[in-house]
Amino acid sequence: MDALTSLPAVGLARAIRERQASAADVVEAHLARIAEVNPPLNAVVELCDAARAQARAADEAIARGERLGPLHGMPFMVEDVIETAGVACAAGMPDRAGTVPRARRHGGCAVARCGWHPARQDQRADRRWRRRDHQSAPRPDQ
């Protein structure tokens, strides 16, 4: 496994920010890792063509002394449930349509779209009834 794909997010962001690694190299490492592990899993349903260009733009911004935000040059994947402009979406949730643009504004590089199974809908719905400390909150019907 490549060192760039095994670093925690905070360490990876620091490496990009401090020019110890380029965003382009980080994105390439993650795309290579996806190609390596995805075939038997089929977790990634689509790669984002713009990821490499986003990474190059992040590197150019760093060279100019600019910082795009806390996700500057960081690769991220998007669940197929989140609607994204210009990308087919199997189970779009319009209320989450701003998630990807917000991550991109903060410097993130969308590298892939992950599969989502409709059976998970119950898990998602149940989250709203949990408190921040992960203790179950009583449901209104109880």
PDB file of C-alpha atoms in Angstrom:
ATOM      1  CA  MET A   1       0.000   0.000   0.000  1.00  0.00           C
ATOM      2  CA  ASP A   2       1.266   3.449  -0.921  1.00  0.00           C
ATOM      3  CA  ALA A   3       2.156   5.746   1.989  1.00  0.00           C
ATOM      4  CA  LEU A   4      -0.115   8.425   0.518  1.00  0.00           C
ATOM      5  CA  THR A   5      -3.154   6.164   0.796  1.00  0.00           C
ATOM      6  CA  SER A   6      -2.454   5.086   4.358  1.00  0.00           C
ATOM      7  CA  LEU A   7      -1.953   8.481   6.004  1.00  0.00           C
ATOM      8  CA  PRO A   8      -4.790   9.798   8.171  1.00  0.00           C
ATOM      9  CA  ALA A   9      -6.647  12.748   6.639  1.00  0.00           C
ATOM     10  CA  VAL A  10      -5.003  15.295   8.943  1.00  0.00           C
ATOM     11  CA  GLY A  11      -1.519  14.041   8.043  1.00  0.00           C
ATOM     12  CA  LEU A  12      -2.330  13.977   4.350  1.00  0.00           C
ATOM     13  CA  ALA A  13      -3.695  17.535   4.434  1.00  0.00           C
ATOM     14  CA  ARG A  14      -0.552  18.674   6.239  1.00  0.00           C
ATOM     15  CA  ALA A  15       1.706  16.930   3.687  1.00  0.00           C
ATOM     16  CA  ILE A  16      -0.082  18.707   0.824  1.00  0.00           C
ATOM     17  CA  ARG A  17      -0.100  22.068   2.597  1.00  0.00           C
ATOM     18  CA  GLU A  18       3.613  21.825   3.468  1.00  0.00           C
ATOM     19  CA  ARG A  19       4.518  20.588  -0.049  1.00  0.00           C
ATOM     20  CA  GLN A  20       5.764  17.227   1.176  1.00  0.00           C
ATOM     21  CA  ALA A  21       3.347  15.693  -1.337  1.00  0.00           C
ATOM     22  CA  SER A  22       1.541  17.183  -4.297  1.00  0.00           C
ATOM     23  CA  ALA A  23      -2.224  16.968  -4.586  1.00  0.00           C
ATOM     24  CA  ALA A  24      -1.719  15.424  -8.032  1.00  0.00           C
ATOM     25  CA  ASP A  25       0.415  12.619  -6.552  1.00  0.00           C
ATOM     26  CA  VAL A  26      -2.110  12.068  -3.765  1.00  0.00           C
ATOM     27  CA  VAL A  27      -5.018  11.800  -6.209  1.00  0.00           C
ATOM     28  CA  GLU A  28      -3.023   9.447  -8.476  1.00  0.00           C
ATOM     29  CA  ALA A  29      -2.152   7.241  -5.493  1.00  0.00           C
ATOM     30  CA  HIS A  30      -5.810   7.039  -4.466  1.00  0.00           C
ATOM     31  CA  LEU A  31      -6.963   6.291  -8.020  1.00  0.00           C
ATOM     32  CA  ALA A  32      -4.347   3.513  -8.234  1.00  0.00           C
ATOM     33  CA  ARG A  33      -5.529   2.100  -4.908  1.00  0.00           C
ATOM     34  CA  ILE A  34      -9.140   2.138  -6.109  1.00  0.00           C
ATOM     35  CA  ALA A  35      -8.074   0.267  -9.273  1.00  0.00           C
ATOM     36  CA  GLU A  36      -6.249  -2.270  -7.100  1.00  0.00           C
ATOM     37  CA  VAL A  37      -8.956  -3.064  -4.544  1.00  0.00           C
ATOM     38  CA  ASN A  38     -12.247  -2.210  -6.242  1.00  0.00           C
ATOM     39  CA  PRO A  39     -12.734  -5.103  -8.717  1.00  0.00           C
ATOM     40  CA  PRO A  40     -13.828  -7.726  -6.160  1.00  0.00           C
ATOM     41  CA  LEU A  41     -15.671  -5.162  -4.022  1.00  0.00           C
ATOM     42  CA  ASN A  42     -17.408  -3.132  -6.734  1.00  0.00           C
ATOM     43  CA  ALA A  43     -17.756  -0.313  -4.202  1.00  0.00           C
ATOM     44  CA  VAL A  44     -16.725   2.440  -6.618  1.00  0.00           C
ATOM     45  CA  VAL A  45     -19.220   2.735  -9.448  1.00  0.00           C
ATOM     46  CA  GLU A  46     -17.659   5.669 -11.297  1.00  0.00           C
ATOM     47  CA  LEU A  47     -14.388   7.598 -11.304  1.00  0.00           C
ATOM     48  CA  CYS A  48     -14.598  11.383 -11.576  1.00  0.00           C
ATOM     49  CA  ASP A  49     -12.778  12.574 -14.685  1.00  0.00           C
ATOM     50  CA  ALA A  50     -12.159  16.023 -13.201  1.00  0.00           C
ATOM     51  CA  ALA A  51     -10.167  14.741 -10.196  1.00  0.00           C
ATOM     52  CA  ARG A  52      -6.768  15.118 -11.844  1.00  0.00           C
ATOM     53  CA  ALA A  53      -7.543  18.647 -13.055  1.00  0.00           C
ATOM     54  CA  GLN A  54      -8.817  19.611  -9.590  1.00  0.00           C
ATOM     55  CA  ALA A  55      -5.599  18.276  -8.050  1.00  0.00           C
ATOM     56  CA  ARG A  56      -3.424  20.211 -10.517  1.00  0.00           C
ATOM     57  CA  ALA A  57      -5.406  23.376  -9.740  1.00  0.00           C
ATOM     58  CA  ALA A  58      -4.863  22.761  -6.017  1.00  0.00           C
ATOM     59  CA  ASP A  59      -1.101  22.403  -6.595  1.00  0.00           C
ATOM     60  CA  GLU A  60      -1.023  25.593  -8.676  1.00  0.00           C
ATOM     61  CA  ALA A  61      -2.856  27.458  -5.913  1.00  0.00           C
ATOM     62  CA  ILE A  62      -0.289  26.268  -3.361  1.00  0.00           C
ATOM     63  CA  ALA A  63       2.521  27.433  -5.668  1.00  0.00           C
ATOM     64  CA  ARG A  64       0.899  30.901  -5.711  1.00  0.00           C
ATOM     65  CA  GLY A  65       0.690  30.884  -1.919  1.00  0.00           C
ATOM     66  CA  GLU A  66      -3.091  30.444  -1.857  1.00  0.00           C
ATOM     67  CA  ARG A  67      -4.992  28.081   0.391  1.00  0.00           C
ATOM     68  CA  LEU A  68      -8.353  26.842  -0.876  1.00  0.00           C
ATOM     69  CA  GLY A  69      -9.590  25.574   2.470  1.00  0.00           C
ATOM     70  CA  PRO A  70      -9.295  22.697   4.925  1.00  0.00           C
ATOM     71  CA  LEU A  71      -9.708  20.073   2.175  1.00  0.00           C
ATOM     72  CA  HIS A  72      -7.098  21.673  -0.104  1.00  0.00           C
ATOM     73  CA  GLY A  73      -6.019  18.939  -2.535  1.00  0.00           C
ATOM     74  CA  MET A  74      -7.635  16.157  -0.507  1.00  0.00           C
ATOM     75  CA  PRO A  75      -9.320  13.356  -2.449  1.00  0.00           C
ATOM     76  CA  PHE A  76     -12.833  12.383  -1.414  1.00  0.00           C
ATOM     77  CA  MET A  77     -15.512  10.006  -2.644  1.00  0.00           C
ATOM     78  CA  VAL A  78     -19.198  10.753  -3.008  1.00  0.00           C
ATOM     79  CA  GLU A  79     -21.997   8.324  -2.221  1.00  0.00           C
ATOM     80  CA  ASP A  80     -24.288   7.670  -5.150  1.00  0.00           C
ATOM     81  CA  VAL A  81     -27.134   9.041  -3.035  1.00  0.00           C
ATOM     82  CA  ILE A  82     -25.767  12.614  -3.200  1.00  0.00           C
ATOM     83  CA  GLU A  83     -26.763  14.537  -6.312  1.00  0.00           C
ATOM     84  CA  THR A  84     -23.805  16.050  -8.139  1.00  0.00           C
ATOM     85  CA  ALA A  85     -24.016  18.343 -11.167  1.00  0.00           C
ATOM     86  CA  GLY A  86     -23.131  16.566 -14.407  1.00  0.00           C
ATOM     87  CA  VAL A  87     -23.019  13.061 -12.892  1.00  0.00           C
ATOM     88  CA  ALA A  88     -25.693  10.380 -13.129  1.00  0.00           C
ATOM     89  CA  CYS A  89     -27.123   9.563  -9.723  1.00  0.00           C
ATOM     90  CA  ALA A  90     -29.027   6.357  -8.934  1.00  0.00           C
ATOM     91  CA  ALA A  91     -30.757   7.468  -5.746  1.00  0.00           C
ATOM     92  CA  GLY A  92     -30.413  11.207  -5.524  1.00  0.00           C
ATOM     93  CA  MET A  93     -31.280  13.147  -2.396  1.00  0.00           C
ATOM     94  CA  PRO A  94     -31.851  16.763  -3.484  1.00  0.00           C
ATOM     95  CA  ASP A  95     -31.438  18.009   0.095  1.00  0.00           C
ATOM     96  CA  ARG A  96     -27.773  16.937  -0.074  1.00  0.00           C
ATOM     97  CA  ALA A  97     -27.081  18.512  -3.467  1.00  0.00           C
ATOM     98  CA  GLY A  98     -24.827  21.187  -1.925  1.00  0.00           C
ATOM     99  CA  THR A  99     -22.465  18.684  -0.293  1.00  0.00           C
ATOM    100  CA  VAL A 100     -20.072  18.217  -3.216  1.00  0.00           C
ATOM    101  CA  PRO A 101     -19.907  21.895  -4.263  1.00  0.00           C
ATOM    102  CA  ARG A 102     -19.160  22.794  -0.640  1.00  0.00           C
ATOM    103  CA  ALA A 103     -16.340  20.212  -0.445  1.00  0.00           C
ATOM    104  CA  ARG A 104     -14.918  21.515  -3.726  1.00  0.00           C
ATOM    105  CA  ARG A 105     -15.063  25.124  -2.494  1.00  0.00           C
ATOM    106  CA  HIS A 106     -12.956  23.993   0.461  1.00  0.00           C
ATOM    107  CA  GLY A 107     -10.369  22.543  -1.929  1.00  0.00           C
ATOM    108  CA  GLY A 108     -11.430  18.888  -2.089  1.00  0.00           C
ATOM    109  CA  CYS A 109     -10.926  16.754  -5.203  1.00  0.00           C
ATOM    110  CA  ALA A 110     -13.813  14.378  -5.926  1.00  0.00           C
ATOM    111  CA  VAL A 111     -12.177  11.165  -7.169  1.00  0.00           C
ATOM    112  CA  ALA A 112     -15.057   8.685  -7.310  1.00  0.00           C
ATOM    113  CA  ARG A 113     -18.702   7.889  -6.774  1.00  0.00           C
ATOM    114  CA  CYS A 114     -19.432   5.010  -4.375  1.00  0.00           C
ATOM    115  CA  GLY A 115     -22.336   2.641  -4.621  1.00  0.00           C
ATOM    116  CA  TRP A 116     -25.325   2.978  -2.341  1.00  0.00           C
ATOM    117  CA  HIS A 117     -27.887   0.300  -1.624  1.00  0.00           C
ATOM    118  CA  PRO A 118     -31.550   1.204  -0.994  1.00  0.00           C
ATOM    119  CA  ALA A 119     -31.584  -1.102   2.045  1.00  0.00           C
ATOM    120  CA  ARG A 120     -29.446   1.510   3.811  1.00  0.00           C
ATOM    121  CA  GLN A 121     -32.331   3.982   3.726  1.00  0.00           C
ATOM    122  CA  ASP A 122     -33.544   2.704   7.100  1.00  0.00           C
ATOM    123  CA  GLN A 123     -30.097   3.308   8.615  1.00  0.00           C
ATOM    124  CA  ARG A 124     -30.022   6.863   7.270  1.00  0.00           C
ATOM    125  CA  ALA A 125     -33.488   7.639   8.554  1.00  0.00           C
ATOM    126  CA  ASP A 126     -32.599   6.302  11.994  1.00  0.00           C
ATOM    127  CA  ARG A 127     -29.633   8.696  12.349  1.00  0.00           C
ATOM    128  CA  ARG A 128     -31.813  11.734  12.838  1.00  0.00           C
ATOM    129  CA  TRP A 129     -33.061  10.263  16.106  1.00  0.00           C
ATOM    130  CA  ARG A 130     -29.600   9.984  17.644  1.00  0.00           C
ATOM    131  CA  ARG A 131     -27.975  12.629  19.770  1.00  0.00           C
ATOM    132  CA  ARG A 132     -24.476  13.897  19.094  1.00  0.00           C
ATOM    133  CA  ASP A 133     -23.088  11.680  21.842  1.00  0.00           C
ATOM    134  CA  HIS A 134     -24.479   8.666  19.923  1.00  0.00           C
ATOM    135  CA  GLN A 135     -26.980   7.832  22.654  1.00  0.00           C
ATOM    136  CA  SER A 136     -30.351   6.820  21.357  1.00  0.00           C
ATOM    137  CA  ALA A 137     -32.918   9.540  21.752  1.00  0.00           C
ATOM    138  CA  PRO A 138     -36.564   8.676  22.314  1.00  0.00           C
ATOM    139  CA  ARG A 139     -38.621   8.719  19.161  1.00  0.00           C
ATOM    140  CA  PRO A 140     -41.605  11.052  19.011  1.00  0.00           C
ATOM    141  CA  ASP A 141     -43.997   8.106  18.697  1.00  0.00           C
ATOM    142  CA  GLN A 142     -42.787   6.543  21.982  1.00  0.00           C
TER     143      GLN A 142
END
